[in-house]
Short mmCIF file of C-alpha atoms in Angstrom, two decimals:
data_model
loop_
_atom_site.label_atom_id
_atom_site.label_comp_id
_atom_site.label_asym_id
_atom_site.label_seq_id
_atom_site.Cartn_x
_atom_site.Cartn_y
_atom_site.Cartn_z
CA MET A 1 -17.70 17.91 -11.97
CA VAL A 2 -15.74 15.53 -14.20
CA VAL A 3 -12.83 13.74 -12.64
CA LYS A 4 -9.71 13.87 -14.66
CA VAL A 5 -7.58 10.71 -14.50
CA TYR A 6 -3.99 11.07 -15.81
CA GLY A 7 -2.47 7.96 -17.01
CA PRO A 8 -2.49 5.27 -19.78
CA ILE A 9 -5.59 3.13 -19.58
CA LYS A 10 -3.72 -0.13 -20.06
CA ALA A 11 -1.76 0.42 -16.93
CA ALA A 12 -2.67 -1.43 -13.66
CA CYS A 13 -2.99 1.51 -11.26
CA PRO A 14 -5.11 3.72 -13.51
CA GLN A 15 -7.30 0.60 -14.19
CA ARG A 16 -7.83 0.24 -10.45
CA VAL A 17 -9.00 3.86 -10.23
CA LEU A 18 -11.09 3.64 -13.43
CA ALA A 19 -12.86 0.39 -12.37
CA CYS A 20 -13.80 2.13 -9.07
CA LEU A 21 -15.12 5.25 -10.86
CA LEU A 22 -17.16 3.09 -13.13
CA GLU A 23 -18.62 1.13 -10.20
CA LYS A 24 -19.49 4.30 -8.48
CA GLU A 25 -21.02 5.78 -11.73
CA VAL A 26 -18.74 8.76 -11.48
CA GLU A 27 -17.93 10.63 -14.74
CA PHE A 28 -14.30 10.83 -15.66
CA GLN A 29 -12.08 12.01 -18.41
CA ILE A 30 -8.91 10.08 -19.19
CA VAL A 31 -5.95 12.36 -19.94
CA ASP A 32 -3.37 10.17 -21.50
CA VAL A 33 0.20 10.77 -20.28
CA ASP A 34 2.82 10.23 -22.84
CA LEU A 35 5.49 8.46 -20.77
CA GLU A 36 7.76 8.21 -23.70
CA ALA A 37 7.73 12.00 -24.19
CA GLY A 38 8.47 12.17 -20.45
CA ASP A 39 5.27 14.02 -19.80
CA HIS A 40 5.24 12.65 -16.32
CA LYS A 41 8.48 14.30 -15.43
CA LYS A 42 7.65 17.82 -16.72
CA PRO A 43 7.22 20.47 -14.00
CA ASP A 44 3.47 20.96 -14.03
CA PHE A 45 2.92 17.18 -13.90
CA LEU A 46 5.22 16.99 -10.95
CA LEU A 47 3.02 19.43 -9.15
CA ARG A 48 0.42 16.93 -9.39
CA GLN A 49 2.42 13.85 -8.55
CA PRO A 50 5.54 14.38 -6.54
CA PHE A 51 6.90 10.88 -7.36
CA GLY A 52 6.63 11.80 -11.08
CA GLN A 53 4.35 8.83 -11.76
CA VAL A 54 0.93 8.16 -13.00
CA PRO A 55 -2.01 8.05 -12.40
CA ALA A 56 -2.95 11.40 -10.81
CA ILE A 57 -6.44 12.56 -10.25
CA GLU A 58 -7.84 16.00 -10.60
CA ASP A 59 -11.20 16.60 -9.12
CA GLY A 60 -12.02 20.27 -8.84
CA ASP A 61 -9.37 21.69 -6.61
CA PHE A 62 -8.41 18.44 -5.15
CA LYS A 63 -5.55 16.42 -6.46
CA LEU A 64 -4.40 13.03 -5.56
CA PHE A 65 -1.55 11.00 -7.03
CA GLY A 66 -0.96 7.46 -7.66
CA LYS A 67 1.51 5.35 -9.56
CA VAL A 68 1.53 3.09 -12.54
CA LEU A 69 2.91 -0.29 -11.92
CA GLY A 70 3.89 -0.10 -15.64
CA MET A 71 1.87 -3.17 -16.62
CA CYS A 72 1.09 -1.92 -20.04
CA SER A 73 0.11 -4.54 -22.63
CA LEU A 74 1.56 -5.59 -25.87
CA THR A 75 -0.14 -3.14 -28.19
CA LEU A 76 0.89 -0.09 -26.10
CA GLY A 77 4.45 -0.30 -27.01
CA VAL A 78 7.10 -1.44 -24.80
CA ILE A 79 9.36 1.49 -25.20
CA TYR A 80 7.54 3.89 -22.97
CA LEU A 81 7.03 1.20 -20.52
CA PHE A 82 10.73 0.57 -20.43
CA ILE A 83 11.43 4.25 -19.78
CA PHE A 84 8.96 4.26 -17.00
CA ILE A 85 10.17 1.05 -15.47
CA PHE A 86 13.81 1.98 -15.82
CA LYS A 87 13.08 5.02 -13.78
CA CYS A 88 11.12 3.38 -11.08
CA VAL A 89 12.35 -0.21 -10.95
CA ASN A 90 14.92 0.52 -8.16
CA ILE A 91 12.63 2.87 -6.36
CA LEU A 92 9.37 2.19 -4.88
CA LEU A 93 6.13 0.55 -5.59
CA LEU A 94 3.71 3.14 -4.52
CA ALA A 95 0.12 2.17 -4.73
CA GLU A 96 -1.75 5.40 -4.06
CA SER A 97 -4.34 4.21 -6.50
CA ARG A 98 -5.68 2.50 -3.33
CA ALA A 99 -5.81 5.87 -1.58
CA ILE A 100 -7.70 7.25 -4.62
CA ILE A 101 -10.24 4.44 -4.70
CA ARG A 102 -10.87 4.70 -0.93
CA TYR A 103 -11.58 8.35 -1.31
CA TYR A 104 -14.16 7.79 -4.15
CA ALA A 105 -15.78 4.81 -2.49
CA ALA A 106 -16.51 7.04 0.53
CA LYS A 107 -17.34 10.23 -1.32
CA TYR A 108 -19.92 8.56 -3.46
CA GLU A 109 -21.10 6.13 -0.78
CA LYS A 110 -24.61 6.75 -1.67
CA GLN A 111 -24.54 6.02 -5.41
CA GLY A 112 -23.31 3.12 -7.41
CA THR A 113 -22.03 -0.12 -5.94
CA ASN A 114 -21.27 0.01 -2.22
CA LEU A 115 -17.64 -0.82 -2.13
CA LEU A 116 -16.94 -0.40 1.58
CA GLY A 117 -18.82 -3.20 3.26
CA ASN A 118 -21.82 -2.85 5.52
CA SER A 119 -20.30 -2.27 9.00
CA LEU A 120 -17.09 -0.97 10.61
CA GLU A 121 -15.93 -4.60 10.92
CA GLU A 122 -16.49 -5.27 7.31
CA ARG A 123 -14.65 -2.13 6.41
CA ALA A 124 -11.70 -3.42 8.56
CA MET A 125 -11.79 -6.55 6.43
CA VAL A 126 -11.76 -4.51 3.24
CA ASP A 127 -8.76 -2.62 4.53
CA GLN A 128 -7.10 -5.78 5.55
CA TRP A 129 -7.43 -7.42 2.09
CA LEU A 130 -6.42 -4.19 0.39
CA GLU A 131 -3.21 -4.56 2.37
CA VAL A 132 -2.84 -8.18 1.56
CA GLU A 133 -3.28 -7.24 -2.24
CA ALA A 134 -0.78 -4.53 -1.92
CA HIS A 135 1.90 -6.30 0.04
CA ASN A 136 1.51 -10.03 -0.77
CA PHE A 137 -0.05 -10.27 -4.17
CA ASN A 138 0.58 -7.33 -6.45
CA ASP A 139 4.40 -7.45 -6.39
CA LEU A 140 4.58 -11.03 -7.27
CA VAL A 141 2.42 -10.54 -10.32
CA TYR A 142 4.24 -7.39 -11.33
CA THR A 143 7.56 -9.29 -11.27
CA LEU A 144 6.10 -12.05 -13.43
CA VAL A 145 4.77 -9.60 -15.96
CA PHE A 146 8.09 -7.72 -16.01
CA GLN A 147 10.23 -10.94 -16.47
CA LEU A 148 7.84 -12.81 -18.85
CA LEU A 149 6.38 -9.99 -20.95
CA ILE A 150 8.37 -6.85 -20.76
CA LEU A 151 11.97 -8.03 -20.84
CA PRO A 152 11.62 -10.43 -23.82
CA ARG A 153 9.92 -7.89 -25.88
CA MET A 154 12.94 -5.56 -25.16
CA GLY A 155 15.09 -8.38 -26.54
CA LYS A 156 16.28 -9.30 -23.00
CA GLN A 157 16.40 -12.56 -21.16
CA GLY A 158 13.96 -12.93 -18.29
CA ASP A 159 15.29 -14.29 -15.09
CA THR A 160 14.01 -17.92 -15.05
CA ALA A 161 14.96 -18.58 -11.42
CA LEU A 162 13.19 -15.41 -10.26
CA VAL A 163 10.06 -16.34 -12.23
CA LEU A 164 10.04 -19.81 -10.66
CA SER A 165 10.47 -18.35 -7.23
CA CYS A 166 7.65 -15.81 -7.84
CA GLN A 167 5.37 -18.56 -9.05
CA GLN A 168 6.04 -20.69 -6.06
CA LYS A 169 5.26 -17.82 -3.70
CA LEU A 170 2.19 -16.87 -5.71
CA GLU A 171 0.84 -20.47 -5.48
CA LYS A 172 1.15 -20.26 -1.66
CA VAL A 173 -0.62 -16.86 -1.60
CA LEU A 174 -3.35 -18.17 -3.80
CA ASP A 175 -3.81 -21.17 -1.49
CA ILE A 176 -4.66 -18.63 1.30
CA TYR A 177 -7.16 -16.88 -1.09
CA GLU A 178 -8.63 -20.29 -1.94
CA GLN A 179 -9.18 -20.94 1.81
CA ARG A 180 -10.67 -17.61 2.35
CA LEU A 181 -13.01 -17.75 -0.57
CA SER A 182 -14.33 -21.10 0.46
CA THR A 183 -15.76 -19.45 3.52
CA THR A 184 -17.05 -16.14 1.92
CA ALA A 185 -18.25 -15.24 -1.54
CA TYR A 186 -15.90 -12.20 -1.75
CA LEU A 187 -12.67 -11.42 0.10
CA ALA A 188 -14.20 -9.01 2.77
CA GLY A 189 -17.47 -10.82 3.18
CA ASP A 190 -20.61 -11.50 1.25
CA SER A 191 -20.48 -8.55 -1.16
CA PHE A 192 -18.10 -7.20 -3.77
CA THR A 193 -15.87 -4.41 -2.27
CA LEU A 194 -12.84 -2.40 -2.96
CA ALA A 195 -10.79 -5.41 -1.79
CA ASP A 196 -11.92 -7.53 -4.68
CA LEU A 197 -11.89 -4.60 -7.18
CA SER A 198 -8.24 -3.89 -6.33
CA HIS A 199 -7.18 -7.31 -7.64
CA LEU A 200 -8.79 -7.08 -11.01
CA PRO A 201 -5.99 -5.36 -12.96
CA ALA A 202 -3.24 -7.80 -11.85
CA LEU A 203 -5.43 -10.88 -12.10
CA ARG A 204 -6.12 -9.94 -15.66
CA TYR A 205 -2.44 -9.77 -16.40
CA LEU A 206 -1.97 -13.15 -14.70
CA VAL A 207 -4.73 -14.91 -16.54
CA ASP A 208 -4.51 -13.24 -19.92
CA ASP A 209 -0.95 -12.05 -20.49
CA VAL A 210 1.56 -14.27 -18.82
CA GLY A 211 -0.05 -17.65 -19.43
CA MET A 212 -0.73 -18.57 -15.85
CA TRP A 213 -4.57 -18.86 -15.98
CA HIS A 214 -4.06 -22.36 -14.51
CA MET A 215 -3.17 -20.78 -11.16
CA VAL A 216 -6.72 -19.43 -11.02
CA SER A 217 -8.60 -22.16 -12.87
CA GLN A 218 -7.07 -25.00 -10.70
CA ARG A 219 -8.55 -23.37 -7.63
CA LYS A 220 -12.26 -23.85 -7.40
CA HIS A 221 -13.19 -20.88 -5.32
CA VAL A 222 -10.61 -18.52 -6.70
CA ASN A 223 -11.73 -19.43 -10.12
CA ALA A 224 -15.41 -18.80 -9.29
CA TRP A 225 -14.54 -15.55 -7.63
CA TRP A 226 -12.53 -14.44 -10.69
CA GLU A 227 -15.24 -15.33 -13.06
CA THR A 228 -17.77 -13.39 -11.02
CA ILE A 229 -15.79 -10.26 -10.55
CA SER A 230 -14.38 -10.08 -14.00
CA ASN A 231 -17.90 -10.34 -15.32
CA ARG A 232 -19.12 -7.27 -13.62
CA ALA A 233 -20.54 -4.63 -15.91
CA ALA A 234 -18.13 -1.94 -14.75
CA TRP A 235 -15.04 -4.13 -15.39
CA LYS A 236 -16.41 -5.20 -18.82
CA LYS A 237 -16.92 -1.56 -19.66
CA LEU A 238 -13.37 -0.79 -18.78
CA MET A 239 -11.99 -3.65 -20.75
CA LYS A 240 -13.96 -2.29 -23.88
CA LEU A 241 -12.62 1.21 -23.17
CA ALA A 242 -9.04 -0.19 -23.04
CA ASN A 243 -9.53 -2.05 -26.27
CA TYR A 244 -9.01 -5.55 -24.92
CA MET B 1 -18.12 0.42 30.46
CA ALA B 2 -16.41 -0.70 27.33
CA THR B 3 -14.12 -3.70 27.68
CA PRO B 4 -10.60 -2.63 26.91
CA VAL B 5 -9.14 -3.49 23.58
CA LYS B 6 -6.82 -6.46 23.66
CA VAL B 7 -3.46 -6.04 21.91
CA HIS B 8 -1.56 -9.22 21.29
CA GLY B 9 2.14 -8.94 20.77
CA PRO B 10 5.40 -7.53 22.09
CA PRO B 11 5.61 -3.65 22.05
CA LEU B 12 9.00 -4.14 20.47
CA SER B 13 7.38 -5.24 17.20
CA THR B 14 7.04 -2.33 14.85
CA ALA B 15 3.52 -3.41 13.89
CA VAL B 16 2.38 -3.65 17.45
CA SER B 17 4.03 -0.33 18.38
CA ARG B 18 2.13 1.30 15.55
CA VAL B 19 -1.14 0.08 16.90
CA LEU B 20 -0.34 1.06 20.50
CA ALA B 21 0.66 4.64 19.37
CA CYS B 22 -2.70 4.90 17.64
CA LEU B 23 -4.68 3.64 20.54
CA ILE B 24 -2.93 6.07 22.97
CA GLU B 25 -3.56 8.99 20.62
CA LYS B 26 -7.21 7.99 20.45
CA ASP B 27 -7.31 7.68 24.29
CA VAL B 28 -8.62 4.18 23.93
CA GLN B 29 -8.17 1.81 26.84
CA PHE B 30 -6.23 -1.32 25.98
CA GLN B 31 -4.68 -4.27 27.56
CA LEU B 32 -1.38 -5.66 26.32
CA ILE B 33 -1.28 -9.44 26.02
CA PRO B 34 2.28 -10.71 25.90
CA VAL B 35 3.17 -13.15 23.19
CA ASN B 36 6.01 -15.42 23.80
CA MET B 37 8.14 -14.98 20.70
CA SER B 38 10.66 -17.75 21.82
CA LYS B 39 7.80 -20.23 22.06
CA GLY B 40 6.80 -19.35 18.55
CA GLU B 41 3.36 -18.23 19.66
CA HIS B 42 3.47 -15.40 17.20
CA LYS B 43 3.64 -17.73 14.16
CA SER B 44 -0.03 -18.42 14.00
CA PRO B 45 -0.98 -20.85 11.21
CA ASP B 46 -3.27 -18.20 9.68
CA PHE B 47 -0.88 -15.96 7.83
CA LEU B 48 -3.52 -13.37 7.89
CA LYS B 49 -2.37 -11.37 10.78
CA ILE B 50 -4.51 -8.32 10.60
CA GLN B 51 -2.33 -5.70 9.21
CA SER B 52 -1.43 -2.97 11.74
CA ARG B 53 -2.61 -0.27 9.37
CA ALA B 54 -5.99 -1.78 9.01
CA ILE B 55 -6.27 -1.93 12.66
CA CYS B 56 -5.34 1.72 13.13
CA ARG B 57 -7.92 2.70 10.49
CA TYR B 58 -10.55 0.73 12.33
CA VAL B 59 -9.57 2.24 15.73
CA CYS B 60 -9.85 5.65 14.28
CA GLU B 61 -13.24 5.00 12.61
CA LYS B 62 -14.74 3.22 15.65
CA TYR B 63 -13.50 5.84 18.19
CA ALA B 64 -13.89 8.81 15.96
CA GLU B 65 -15.06 11.05 18.77
CA LYS B 66 -12.37 10.07 21.19
CA GLY B 67 -8.93 11.41 21.82
CA ASN B 68 -7.22 13.03 18.77
CA LYS B 69 -10.33 13.45 16.54
CA GLY B 70 -8.23 14.56 13.57
CA LEU B 71 -5.97 11.63 13.53
CA TYR B 72 -7.57 10.07 10.49
CA GLY B 73 -8.90 13.43 9.18
CA SER B 74 -12.03 15.35 10.05
CA ASN B 75 -13.29 15.42 6.56
CA PRO B 76 -13.10 13.24 3.41
CA LEU B 77 -10.48 15.29 1.66
CA ALA B 78 -8.15 15.32 4.69
CA LYS B 79 -8.69 11.52 5.05
CA ALA B 80 -7.81 10.95 1.42
CA SER B 81 -4.57 12.92 1.81
CA ILE B 82 -3.78 10.72 4.94
CA ASP B 83 -4.67 7.63 3.04
CA GLN B 84 -2.33 8.71 0.34
CA TRP B 85 0.64 9.01 2.64
CA LEU B 86 -0.29 5.84 4.46
CA GLU B 87 0.06 4.00 1.07
CA ALA B 88 3.50 5.82 0.55
CA GLU B 89 4.60 4.62 3.90
CA GLY B 90 3.40 1.06 3.36
CA GLN B 91 4.73 0.66 -0.18
CA SER B 92 7.77 2.89 -0.43
CA PHE B 93 9.06 3.69 3.10
CA ASN B 94 8.40 0.51 4.91
CA PRO B 95 10.12 -2.05 2.65
CA PRO B 96 13.59 -0.51 2.61
CA SER B 97 13.37 0.77 6.27
CA SER B 98 12.31 -2.67 7.55
CA VAL B 99 15.16 -4.37 5.87
CA LEU B 100 17.55 -1.84 7.37
CA VAL B 101 15.96 -2.14 10.79
CA PHE B 102 16.23 -5.91 10.74
CA GLN B 103 19.71 -6.03 9.27
CA LEU B 104 21.25 -3.41 11.50
CA ALA B 105 19.25 -3.45 14.68
CA PHE B 106 18.08 -7.00 15.08
CA ALA B 107 20.35 -9.39 13.11
CA PRO B 108 23.31 -8.70 15.33
CA ARG B 109 21.30 -9.32 18.53
CA MET B 110 19.98 -12.57 16.94
CA LYS B 111 23.45 -13.58 15.85
CA ILE B 112 22.41 -13.62 12.14
CA LYS B 113 24.91 -12.62 9.48
CA GLN B 114 24.31 -9.29 8.04
CA ASP B 115 23.95 -8.96 4.25
CA GLN B 116 26.03 -5.93 3.30
CA SER B 117 24.80 -5.63 -0.29
CA LEU B 118 21.24 -5.77 0.88
CA ILE B 119 22.04 -3.04 3.41
CA ASN B 120 23.53 -0.80 0.81
CA GLN B 121 20.72 -1.41 -1.69
CA ASN B 122 18.06 -0.53 0.85
CA HIS B 123 19.94 2.41 2.18
CA ASP B 124 20.01 3.97 -1.32
CA LYS B 125 16.29 3.19 -1.78
CA LEU B 126 15.37 4.86 1.49
CA ALA B 127 17.59 7.86 0.71
CA LYS B 128 15.62 8.41 -2.54
CA VAL B 129 12.26 8.11 -0.74
CA LEU B 130 13.37 10.62 1.87
CA GLU B 131 14.19 13.06 -0.84
CA VAL B 132 10.64 13.21 -1.81
CA TYR B 133 9.65 13.56 1.86
CA GLU B 134 12.12 16.38 2.25
CA LYS B 135 10.38 18.29 -0.46
CA ARG B 136 6.93 17.49 0.76
CA LEU B 137 7.74 18.52 4.38
CA GLY B 138 9.10 21.80 3.09
CA GLU B 139 5.58 22.52 1.76
CA SER B 140 3.60 21.31 4.82
CA ARG B 141 4.26 20.68 8.46
CA PHE B 142 3.18 17.10 8.44
CA LEU B 143 2.88 14.62 5.61
CA ALA B 144 -0.75 14.95 4.91
CA GLY B 145 -1.17 18.44 5.92
CA ASP B 146 -0.82 20.85 8.77
CA GLU B 147 -1.91 18.36 11.49
CA PHE B 148 -0.26 15.25 12.80
CA SER B 149 -2.01 12.27 11.39
CA LEU B 150 -2.00 8.53 11.07
CA ALA B 151 0.26 8.89 8.13
CA ASP B 152 3.05 10.40 10.27
CA LEU B 153 2.29 8.04 13.14
CA SER B 154 2.80 5.07 10.80
CA HIS B 155 6.46 6.00 10.33
CA LEU B 156 7.23 6.12 13.95
CA PRO B 157 8.27 2.48 14.65
CA ASN B 158 10.90 2.04 11.91
CA THR B 159 12.29 5.44 12.15
CA HIS B 160 12.67 5.14 15.86
CA TYR B 161 14.88 2.10 15.40
CA LEU B 162 16.86 3.66 12.60
CA VAL B 163 17.61 6.82 14.60
CA ASN B 164 18.17 5.13 17.90
CA ALA B 165 19.55 1.72 17.30
CA THR B 166 21.53 2.08 14.16
CA ASP B 167 24.13 4.34 12.54
CA ARG B 168 21.71 5.38 9.74
CA GLY B 169 19.84 8.08 11.71
CA GLU B 170 21.47 10.67 9.77
CA LEU B 171 19.39 9.69 6.72
CA PHE B 172 16.74 11.60 8.64
CA THR B 173 18.54 13.98 10.95
CA SER B 174 20.78 15.44 8.22
CA LYS B 175 17.75 16.67 6.14
CA LYS B 176 16.37 19.92 7.28
CA ASN B 177 12.59 19.28 6.90
CA VAL B 178 12.63 15.53 7.62
CA GLY B 179 14.82 16.25 10.69
CA ARG B 180 12.36 18.82 11.88
CA TRP B 181 9.44 16.45 11.30
CA TRP B 182 11.09 13.60 13.05
CA ALA B 183 11.83 15.73 16.08
CA GLU B 184 8.26 16.87 16.29
CA ILE B 185 6.47 13.49 15.78
CA SER B 186 8.84 11.54 18.05
CA SER B 187 8.25 13.85 20.93
CA ARG B 188 4.53 13.29 20.94
CA ASP B 189 3.34 12.02 24.38
CA SER B 190 1.73 8.98 22.79
CA TRP B 191 5.06 7.97 21.15
CA LYS B 192 7.01 8.57 24.38
CA LYS B 193 4.70 6.19 26.14
CA VAL B 194 5.12 3.41 23.56
CA VAL B 195 8.87 3.81 23.78
CA ASP B 196 8.66 3.49 27.56
CA MET B 197 6.51 0.31 27.16
CA GLN B 198 9.22 -1.02 24.80
CA LYS B 199 11.95 -0.33 27.40
CA HIS B 200 9.95 -2.11 30.15
CA SER B 201 9.13 -5.11 28.14
CA SER B 202 12.46 -6.48 27.18
#
């Protein structure tokens, strides 16, 4: 049964889901959602995703929703990103992509990469770092992308003070990651898990798109970790699919 | 005989009360270790306080056969639906409701000046989120399905404060489905016990 993933491949949340499906060797089909045409607000799409966002997953009779953080890149066109962000910037940053990846990591436990750790305690660490990513890391990167990439392309001025403040906060967060990764090879322990995977989309934006690669490269262990996880076959496959 | 789980922290904390509610639902013995907030014991140098939702998930997995067995779903699909609404709680519900709880219930007690524009902003955000909840709860009895789950439980701490310690309770009680849902989840024995613990701890 082929899983249908609704959402633009260049956006962060669909990427999170796609990376997981690739690691788990699960077949999928990307159904592009034209945010500009307002596809995501049409009644039948809303049936799939009550918050009217992307991605949504359709797997047989089972439907799960998720949300795009709107981090589309240069070539995708800023207009539909703008419409999307305009609608959601004052609302909420749902991250149900993390619910989707939890589901697939468990459903296909026996195939592909083990993304859940090797014990209950490791799984708790995976959960914990998924929360850290969602609550402490993701929003900061999202704000930087919005202020430094999106707004200028719309001919608007980014908020420099906000950028500086985010940068400072992000430096502190990455110091914690540096500390953690000096004791373990990966966030939850000795193997690659959902916790690491979940960071990939935003890390890529940080390093490639907003010119802040130094934040990663200046930290020995964070750098080594980024090099390792971004060189995984599944992630490289996704990058190719997304035309990076 | 298993040693009881030790829970560090004041029951008044929303994160702690979330974990307590979960332990009580799962019928897991625990021991509450008070943390002296005024002495700053709660500000551990390691900012990695284990997130309460991660703890709840762990408790549910570890004690799968105890207490409320369906709390985190009895099959993968049920669990995925619960995870989904747990994410919604963490990402959409928690931020605005936490700000309101702090500004309206705690700041006055701590003699901290309230920020009216922050209150208004977050009131509006929360109202929008609850519109989605209203629709959802018109389709199913609880957030993730027809059974009470960790997803509903996770909403208890902040909603309790908003309804009982601020004037914003009508965000919930004025909505037909959300109001019905709140009445049902807040009257669970486990939550009543936590509220009791909160009353006796201050």
